[in-house]
Amino acid sequence: SAVISQKPSRDICQRGTSLTIQCQVDSQVTMMFWYRQQPGQSLTLIATANQGSEATYESGFVIDKFPISRPNLTFSTLTVSNMSPEDSSIYLCSAGQGTLLNYGYTFGSGTRLTVV
Amino acid sequence: RKEVEQDPGPFNVPEGATVAFNCTYSNSASQSFFWYRQDCRKEPKLLMSVYSSGNEDGRFTAQLNRASQYISLLIRDSKLSDSATYLCVPLWGKLQFGAGTQVVVTP
């Protein structure tokens, strides 16, 4: 299965600023996703990062707040824009081969974001 | 009804005992299912994949009941290292995570 390098691992940011999180996969993958996990909660899907086209956002998430890039099959970024304390959370990227279901999807180690 | 429902627990299990818990899902189109485990402050890690009626991997057994739309996970001979949150994940085009079942194995 793919190995994902995610950075930064953590950050403390001022409200109103933006943070870009990067995920690098060690092999080409068809699918990449971005999740958010708030304390004590499960993972909430933010969007599917589509290679070469705009990301597909889930209900409650918009491109202006969470712009996503995916320039190729091994790399994606998520930006958390105009941050407020409510954005404090763990952000995780996930990647996998859509047709190779026996491997599931692997996750980056997460970015722990605190907005002050 | 939530897309994925799990008993949050915690299930307190003596070391060496067996524990089982279920996950119900609403989308009958789900063809594949995963169990992930998540340790505190870590990312989820794939535990098992389930495509047909079930799967077994060592001490872990997953059973799928499509008619009733639930999937179960059974852990035999529990180890202290099995303490974690277990996330049920049906796949229908994308992964939708349940809230997780917390398992605490005690000495």
PDB file of C-alpha atoms in Angstrom:
ATOM      1  CA  SER A   1       0.000   0.000   0.000  1.00  0.00           C
ATOM      2  CA  ALA A   2       1.012   3.611  -0.515  1.00  0.00           C
ATOM      3  CA  VAL A   3       3.097   5.490   2.021  1.00  0.00           C
ATOM      4  CA  ILE A   4       2.109   9.092   2.642  1.00  0.00           C
ATOM      5  CA  SER A   5       4.262  11.884   3.961  1.00  0.00           C
ATOM      6  CA  GLN A   6       2.196  14.727   5.403  1.00  0.00           C
ATOM      7  CA  LYS A   7       3.480  18.031   6.662  1.00  0.00           C
ATOM      8  CA  PRO A   8       3.487  20.034   8.781  1.00  0.00           C
ATOM      9  CA  SER A   9       2.717  17.640  11.596  1.00  0.00           C
ATOM     10  CA  ARG A  10       1.424  20.459  13.736  1.00  0.00           C
ATOM     11  CA  ASP A  11       1.104  24.223  13.718  1.00  0.00           C
ATOM     12  CA  ILE A  12      -0.245  27.042  15.819  1.00  0.00           C
ATOM     13  CA  CYS A  13      -1.656  29.839  13.707  1.00  0.00           C
ATOM     14  CA  GLN A  14      -3.143  33.267  14.230  1.00  0.00           C
ATOM     15  CA  ARG A  15      -6.776  33.766  13.324  1.00  0.00           C
ATOM     16  CA  GLY A  16      -7.271  35.300   9.916  1.00  0.00           C
ATOM     17  CA  THR A  17      -4.194  33.639   8.414  1.00  0.00           C
ATOM     18  CA  SER A  18      -4.000  30.613   6.117  1.00  0.00           C
ATOM     19  CA  LEU A  19      -2.127  27.338   6.347  1.00  0.00           C
ATOM     20  CA  THR A  20      -1.263  24.963   3.528  1.00  0.00           C
ATOM     21  CA  ILE A  21      -0.877  21.278   4.299  1.00  0.00           C
ATOM     22  CA  GLN A  22       0.996  19.011   1.915  1.00  0.00           C
ATOM     23  CA  CYS A  23       0.732  15.298   1.228  1.00  0.00           C
ATOM     24  CA  GLN A  24       3.266  13.396  -0.824  1.00  0.00           C
ATOM     25  CA  VAL A  25       2.599   9.792  -1.798  1.00  0.00           C
ATOM     26  CA  ASP A  26       5.413   7.408  -2.642  1.00  0.00           C
ATOM     27  CA  SER A  27       3.553   5.990  -5.655  1.00  0.00           C
ATOM     28  CA  GLN A  28       0.929   7.099  -8.115  1.00  0.00           C
ATOM     29  CA  VAL A  29      -2.574   6.775  -6.705  1.00  0.00           C
ATOM     30  CA  THR A  30      -5.933   7.300  -8.318  1.00  0.00           C
ATOM     31  CA  MET A  31      -7.736   8.619  -5.276  1.00  0.00           C
ATOM     32  CA  MET A  32      -6.765  11.214  -2.695  1.00  0.00           C
ATOM     33  CA  PHE A  33      -9.017  12.600   0.004  1.00  0.00           C
ATOM     34  CA  TRP A  34      -8.837  15.198   2.746  1.00  0.00           C
ATOM     35  CA  TYR A  35     -10.455  14.625   6.146  1.00  0.00           C
ATOM     36  CA  ARG A  36     -10.896  16.578   9.327  1.00  0.00           C
ATOM     37  CA  GLN A  37     -11.058  15.013  12.760  1.00  0.00           C
ATOM     38  CA  GLN A  38     -12.124  17.127  15.693  1.00  0.00           C
ATOM     39  CA  PRO A  39     -11.321  16.042  19.244  1.00  0.00           C
ATOM     40  CA  GLY A  40     -13.224  12.944  20.273  1.00  0.00           C
ATOM     41  CA  GLN A  41     -14.964  12.666  16.915  1.00  0.00           C
ATOM     42  CA  SER A  42     -14.599  10.489  13.870  1.00  0.00           C
ATOM     43  CA  LEU A  43     -13.254  11.549  10.526  1.00  0.00           C
ATOM     44  CA  THR A  44     -15.294  13.895   8.366  1.00  0.00           C
ATOM     45  CA  LEU A  45     -14.592  13.932   4.660  1.00  0.00           C
ATOM     46  CA  ILE A  46     -13.824  17.433   3.399  1.00  0.00           C
ATOM     47  CA  ALA A  47     -13.278  16.714  -0.278  1.00  0.00           C
ATOM     48  CA  THR A  48     -11.941  14.399  -2.933  1.00  0.00           C
ATOM     49  CA  ALA A  49      -8.834  15.802  -4.578  1.00  0.00           C
ATOM     50  CA  ASN A  50      -9.095  15.277  -8.329  1.00  0.00           C
ATOM     51  CA  GLN A  51      -5.976  15.247 -10.435  1.00  0.00           C
ATOM     52  CA  GLY A  52      -6.026  18.044 -12.972  1.00  0.00           C
ATOM     53  CA  SER A  53      -9.455  19.376 -12.050  1.00  0.00           C
ATOM     54  CA  GLU A  54     -11.338  21.040  -9.218  1.00  0.00           C
ATOM     55  CA  ALA A  55     -11.837  19.087  -6.031  1.00  0.00           C
ATOM     56  CA  THR A  56     -15.229  17.607  -5.149  1.00  0.00           C
ATOM     57  CA  TYR A  57     -16.413  19.037  -1.844  1.00  0.00           C
ATOM     58  CA  GLU A  58     -18.739  17.459   0.679  1.00  0.00           C
ATOM     59  CA  SER A  59     -21.715  19.261   2.095  1.00  0.00           C
ATOM     60  CA  GLY A  60     -20.623  21.983   4.475  1.00  0.00           C
ATOM     61  CA  PHE A  61     -17.222  22.533   2.896  1.00  0.00           C
ATOM     62  CA  VAL A  62     -16.463  25.103   0.195  1.00  0.00           C
ATOM     63  CA  ILE A  63     -13.557  25.817  -2.073  1.00  0.00           C
ATOM     64  CA  ASP A  64     -13.036  29.363  -0.813  1.00  0.00           C
ATOM     65  CA  LYS A  65     -12.405  28.088   2.692  1.00  0.00           C
ATOM     66  CA  PHE A  66     -10.533  24.878   1.810  1.00  0.00           C
ATOM     67  CA  PRO A  67      -8.863  25.248  -1.580  1.00  0.00           C
ATOM     68  CA  ILE A  68      -7.267  22.018  -2.724  1.00  0.00           C
ATOM     69  CA  SER A  69      -4.708  21.336  -5.370  1.00  0.00           C
ATOM     70  CA  ARG A  70      -3.688  18.063  -6.961  1.00  0.00           C
ATOM     71  CA  PRO A  71      -1.223  18.744  -9.751  1.00  0.00           C
ATOM     72  CA  ASN A  72      -0.273  15.088 -10.271  1.00  0.00           C
ATOM     73  CA  LEU A  73      -0.978  11.554  -9.058  1.00  0.00           C
ATOM     74  CA  THR A  74       1.398  11.715  -6.088  1.00  0.00           C
ATOM     75  CA  PHE A  75       0.836  15.107  -4.484  1.00  0.00           C
ATOM     76  CA  SER A  76      -1.953  17.215  -3.025  1.00  0.00           C
ATOM     77  CA  THR A  77      -2.325  20.274  -0.846  1.00  0.00           C
ATOM     78  CA  LEU A  78      -5.131  21.527   1.363  1.00  0.00           C
ATOM     79  CA  THR A  79      -5.244  25.162   2.446  1.00  0.00           C
ATOM     80  CA  VAL A  80      -7.258  26.257   5.454  1.00  0.00           C
ATOM     81  CA  SER A  81      -8.056  29.879   4.698  1.00  0.00           C
ATOM     82  CA  ASN A  82      -8.916  32.822   6.919  1.00  0.00           C
ATOM     83  CA  MET A  83      -8.663  30.613   9.964  1.00  0.00           C
ATOM     84  CA  SER A  84     -10.737  30.925  13.107  1.00  0.00           C
ATOM     85  CA  PRO A  85     -10.491  28.937  16.354  1.00  0.00           C
ATOM     86  CA  GLU A  86     -13.282  26.673  15.082  1.00  0.00           C
ATOM     87  CA  ASP A  87     -10.839  25.367  12.464  1.00  0.00           C
ATOM     88  CA  SER A  88      -8.655  23.885  15.184  1.00  0.00           C
ATOM     89  CA  SER A  89      -8.619  20.217  14.346  1.00  0.00           C
ATOM     90  CA  ILE A  90      -6.551  17.391  12.938  1.00  0.00           C
ATOM     91  CA  TYR A  91      -6.423  17.325   9.163  1.00  0.00           C
ATOM     92  CA  LEU A  92      -5.579  14.070   7.409  1.00  0.00           C
ATOM     93  CA  CYS A  93      -4.999  13.138   3.825  1.00  0.00           C
ATOM     94  CA  SER A  94      -5.742   9.688   2.515  1.00  0.00           C
ATOM     95  CA  ALA A  95      -4.776   7.924  -0.680  1.00  0.00           C
ATOM     96  CA  GLY A  96      -5.497   4.687  -2.436  1.00  0.00           C
ATOM     97  CA  GLN A  97      -6.129   2.925  -5.660  1.00  0.00           C
ATOM     98  CA  GLY A  98      -9.838   3.043  -6.295  1.00  0.00           C
ATOM     99  CA  THR A  99      -9.924  -0.353  -7.928  1.00  0.00           C
ATOM    100  CA  LEU A 100      -7.523  -2.111  -5.569  1.00  0.00           C
ATOM    101  CA  LEU A 101      -9.960  -2.394  -2.716  1.00  0.00           C
ATOM    102  CA  ASN A 102      -8.030  -5.074  -0.913  1.00  0.00           C
ATOM    103  CA  TYR A 103      -5.519  -2.461   0.165  1.00  0.00           C
ATOM    104  CA  GLY A 104      -8.029   0.000   1.487  1.00  0.00           C
ATOM    105  CA  TYR A 105      -6.756   3.498   1.825  1.00  0.00           C
ATOM    106  CA  THR A 106      -3.785   4.680   3.813  1.00  0.00           C
ATOM    107  CA  PHE A 107      -3.504   7.889   5.758  1.00  0.00           C
ATOM    108  CA  GLY A 108      -0.928  10.522   6.335  1.00  0.00           C
ATOM    109  CA  SER A 109       0.108  11.039   9.933  1.00  0.00           C
ATOM    110  CA  GLY A 110      -2.087  14.120  10.222  1.00  0.00           C
ATOM    111  CA  THR A 111      -1.635  17.836  10.842  1.00  0.00           C
ATOM    112  CA  ARG A 112      -2.655  19.056  14.253  1.00  0.00           C
ATOM    113  CA  LEU A 113      -3.811  22.653  13.788  1.00  0.00           C
ATOM    114  CA  THR A 114      -4.451  25.068  16.609  1.00  0.00           C
ATOM    115  CA  VAL A 115      -5.840  28.507  15.785  1.00  0.00           C
ATOM    116  CA  VAL A 116      -5.412  31.184  18.411  1.00  0.00           C
TER     117      VAL A 116
ATOM    118  CA  ARG B   1     -30.531   7.443  10.133  1.00  0.00           C
ATOM    119  CA  LYS B   2     -26.776   7.958  10.080  1.00  0.00           C
ATOM    120  CA  GLU B   3     -24.883   6.409   7.197  1.00  0.00           C
ATOM    121  CA  VAL B   4     -22.700   4.438   9.584  1.00  0.00           C
ATOM    122  CA  GLU B   5     -23.545   3.705  13.207  1.00  0.00           C
ATOM    123  CA  GLN B   6     -21.323   2.163  15.816  1.00  0.00           C
ATOM    124  CA  ASP B   7     -21.619   1.594  19.548  1.00  0.00           C
ATOM    125  CA  PRO B   8     -19.094   4.091  20.912  1.00  0.00           C
ATOM    126  CA  GLY B   9     -18.257   1.887  23.924  1.00  0.00           C
ATOM    127  CA  PRO B  10     -15.971   1.782  25.714  1.00  0.00           C
ATOM    128  CA  PHE B  11     -15.806  -1.991  25.788  1.00  0.00           C
ATOM    129  CA  ASN B  12     -13.681  -2.905  28.766  1.00  0.00           C
ATOM    130  CA  VAL B  13     -12.174  -6.313  28.067  1.00  0.00           C
ATOM    131  CA  PRO B  14      -9.941  -8.428  30.316  1.00  0.00           C
ATOM    132  CA  GLU B  15      -6.755  -9.511  28.678  1.00  0.00           C
ATOM    133  CA  GLY B  16      -7.263 -12.852  26.938  1.00  0.00           C
ATOM    134  CA  ALA B  17     -11.021 -12.467  26.592  1.00  0.00           C
ATOM    135  CA  THR B  18     -13.078 -12.158  23.424  1.00  0.00           C
ATOM    136  CA  VAL B  19     -14.915  -9.010  22.404  1.00  0.00           C
ATOM    137  CA  ALA B  20     -17.263  -8.383  19.515  1.00  0.00           C
ATOM    138  CA  PHE B  21     -19.080  -5.321  18.298  1.00  0.00           C
ATOM    139  CA  ASN B  22     -21.215  -4.332  15.348  1.00  0.00           C
ATOM    140  CA  CYS B  23     -21.520  -1.589  12.813  1.00  0.00           C
ATOM    141  CA  THR B  24     -24.684  -0.859  10.845  1.00  0.00           C
ATOM    142  CA  TYR B  25     -24.713   0.951   7.530  1.00  0.00           C
ATOM    143  CA  SER B  26     -27.494   2.553   5.541  1.00  0.00           C
ATOM    144  CA  ASN B  27     -26.268   2.334   1.953  1.00  0.00           C
ATOM    145  CA  SER B  28     -27.149  -1.080   0.572  1.00  0.00           C
ATOM    146  CA  ALA B  29     -24.936  -0.342  -2.454  1.00  0.00           C
ATOM    147  CA  SER B  30     -21.798  -0.668  -0.345  1.00  0.00           C
ATOM    148  CA  GLN B  31     -19.754  -3.470  -1.810  1.00  0.00           C
ATOM    149  CA  SER B  32     -16.661  -3.395   0.302  1.00  0.00           C
ATOM    150  CA  PHE B  33     -16.025  -2.719   3.922  1.00  0.00           C
ATOM    151  CA  PHE B  34     -13.004  -1.944   6.011  1.00  0.00           C
ATOM    152  CA  TRP B  35     -12.172  -2.001   9.663  1.00  0.00           C
ATOM    153  CA  TYR B  36      -9.570   0.549  10.694  1.00  0.00           C
ATOM    154  CA  ARG B  37      -8.030   0.967  14.097  1.00  0.00           C
ATOM    155  CA  GLN B  38      -7.019   4.327  15.442  1.00  0.00           C
ATOM    156  CA  ASP B  39      -4.772   4.780  18.403  1.00  0.00           C
ATOM    157  CA  CYS B  40      -4.973   7.936  20.442  1.00  0.00           C
ATOM    158  CA  ARG B  41      -3.560  10.920  18.566  1.00  0.00           C
ATOM    159  CA  LYS B  42      -2.559   8.753  15.590  1.00  0.00           C
ATOM    160  CA  GLU B  43      -3.895   8.299  12.084  1.00  0.00           C
ATOM    161  CA  PRO B  44      -6.236   5.394  11.250  1.00  0.00           C
ATOM    162  CA  LYS B  45      -4.553   2.206  10.092  1.00  0.00           C
ATOM    163  CA  LEU B  46      -6.220  -0.475   8.014  1.00  0.00           C
ATOM    164  CA  LEU B  47      -7.005  -3.608  10.016  1.00  0.00           C
ATOM    165  CA  MET B  48      -9.123  -5.713   7.665  1.00  0.00           C
ATOM    166  CA  SER B  49     -10.963  -5.630   4.369  1.00  0.00           C
ATOM    167  CA  VAL B  50     -14.248  -7.469   3.849  1.00  0.00           C
ATOM    168  CA  TYR B  51     -15.828  -8.195   0.471  1.00  0.00           C
ATOM    169  CA  SER B  52     -17.928 -11.326   0.785  1.00  0.00           C
ATOM    170  CA  SER B  53     -19.463 -12.788   3.916  1.00  0.00           C
ATOM    171  CA  GLY B  54     -16.464 -12.201   6.092  1.00  0.00           C
ATOM    172  CA  ASN B  55     -12.771 -12.331   6.637  1.00  0.00           C
ATOM    173  CA  GLU B  56     -10.422 -13.730   9.237  1.00  0.00           C
ATOM    174  CA  ASP B  57      -6.924 -12.581  10.044  1.00  0.00           C
ATOM    175  CA  GLY B  58      -5.338 -14.192  13.061  1.00  0.00           C
ATOM    176  CA  ARG B  59      -7.278 -13.185  16.160  1.00  0.00           C
ATOM    177  CA  PHE B  60      -9.576 -10.883  14.214  1.00  0.00           C
ATOM    178  CA  THR B  61     -12.747 -12.011  12.447  1.00  0.00           C
ATOM    179  CA  ALA B  62     -15.114  -9.792  10.499  1.00  0.00           C
ATOM    180  CA  GLN B  63     -18.596 -10.969   9.535  1.00  0.00           C
ATOM    181  CA  LEU B  64     -20.804  -9.232   6.992  1.00  0.00           C
ATOM    182  CA  ASN B  65     -24.578  -9.538   6.962  1.00  0.00           C
ATOM    183  CA  ARG B  66     -25.836  -7.797   3.850  1.00  0.00           C
ATOM    184  CA  ALA B  67     -29.480  -8.621   4.489  1.00  0.00           C
ATOM    185  CA  SER B  68     -29.424  -6.814   7.814  1.00  0.00           C
ATOM    186  CA  GLN B  69     -26.794  -4.329   6.705  1.00  0.00           C
ATOM    187  CA  TYR B  70     -24.324  -4.792   9.485  1.00  0.00           C
ATOM    188  CA  ILE B  71     -20.756  -5.859   9.852  1.00  0.00           C
ATOM    189  CA  SER B  72     -19.168  -7.158  13.016  1.00  0.00           C
ATOM    190  CA  LEU B  73     -15.642  -7.420  14.326  1.00  0.00           C
ATOM    191  CA  LEU B  74     -14.576 -10.066  16.805  1.00  0.00           C
ATOM    192  CA  ILE B  75     -11.269 -10.025  18.626  1.00  0.00           C
ATOM    193  CA  ARG B  76     -10.136 -13.245  20.294  1.00  0.00           C
ATOM    194  CA  ASP B  77      -7.500 -13.593  22.990  1.00  0.00           C
ATOM    195  CA  SER B  78      -7.384  -9.818  23.492  1.00  0.00           C
ATOM    196  CA  LYS B  79      -3.995  -8.203  24.014  1.00  0.00           C
ATOM    197  CA  LEU B  80      -3.252  -4.969  25.791  1.00  0.00           C
ATOM    198  CA  SER B  81      -2.076  -3.617  22.449  1.00  0.00           C
ATOM    199  CA  ASP B  82      -5.572  -4.122  21.023  1.00  0.00           C
ATOM    200  CA  SER B  83      -6.752  -1.100  23.017  1.00  0.00           C
ATOM    201  CA  ALA B  84      -7.813   1.406  20.383  1.00  0.00           C
ATOM    202  CA  THR B  85     -10.815   2.860  18.604  1.00  0.00           C
ATOM    203  CA  TYR B  86     -12.108   0.635  15.836  1.00  0.00           C
ATOM    204  CA  LEU B  87     -13.642   2.428  12.874  1.00  0.00           C
ATOM    205  CA  CYS B  88     -16.134   0.806  10.548  1.00  0.00           C
ATOM    206  CA  VAL B  89     -15.857   2.032   6.965  1.00  0.00           C
ATOM    207  CA  PRO B  90     -18.228   1.038   4.186  1.00  0.00           C
ATOM    208  CA  LEU B  91     -17.014   1.950   0.729  1.00  0.00           C
ATOM    209  CA  TRP B  92     -19.319   3.407  -1.869  1.00  0.00           C
ATOM    210  CA  GLY B  93     -17.082   5.497  -4.067  1.00  0.00           C
ATOM    211  CA  LYS B  94     -15.449   7.045  -1.017  1.00  0.00           C
ATOM    212  CA  LEU B  95     -14.800   6.113   2.563  1.00  0.00           C
ATOM    213  CA  GLN B  96     -17.416   7.147   5.092  1.00  0.00           C
ATOM    214  CA  PHE B  97     -16.247   6.619   8.631  1.00  0.00           C
ATOM    215  CA  GLY B  98     -18.299   5.551  11.588  1.00  0.00           C
ATOM    216  CA  ALA B  99     -17.709   7.305  14.891  1.00  0.00           C
ATOM    217  CA  GLY B 100     -15.769   4.321  16.157  1.00  0.00           C
ATOM    218  CA  THR B 101     -15.968   1.806  18.965  1.00  0.00           C
ATOM    219  CA  GLN B 102     -13.488   2.231  21.781  1.00  0.00           C
ATOM    220  CA  VAL B 103     -11.954  -0.949  23.162  1.00  0.00           C
ATOM    221  CA  VAL B 104      -9.940  -0.956  26.356  1.00  0.00           C
ATOM    222  CA  VAL B 105      -8.110  -4.169  27.224  1.00  0.00           C
ATOM    223  CA  THR B 106      -7.183  -4.386  30.870  1.00  0.00           C
ATOM    224  CA  PRO B 107      -4.560  -6.566  32.584  1.00  0.00           C
TER     225      PRO B 107
END
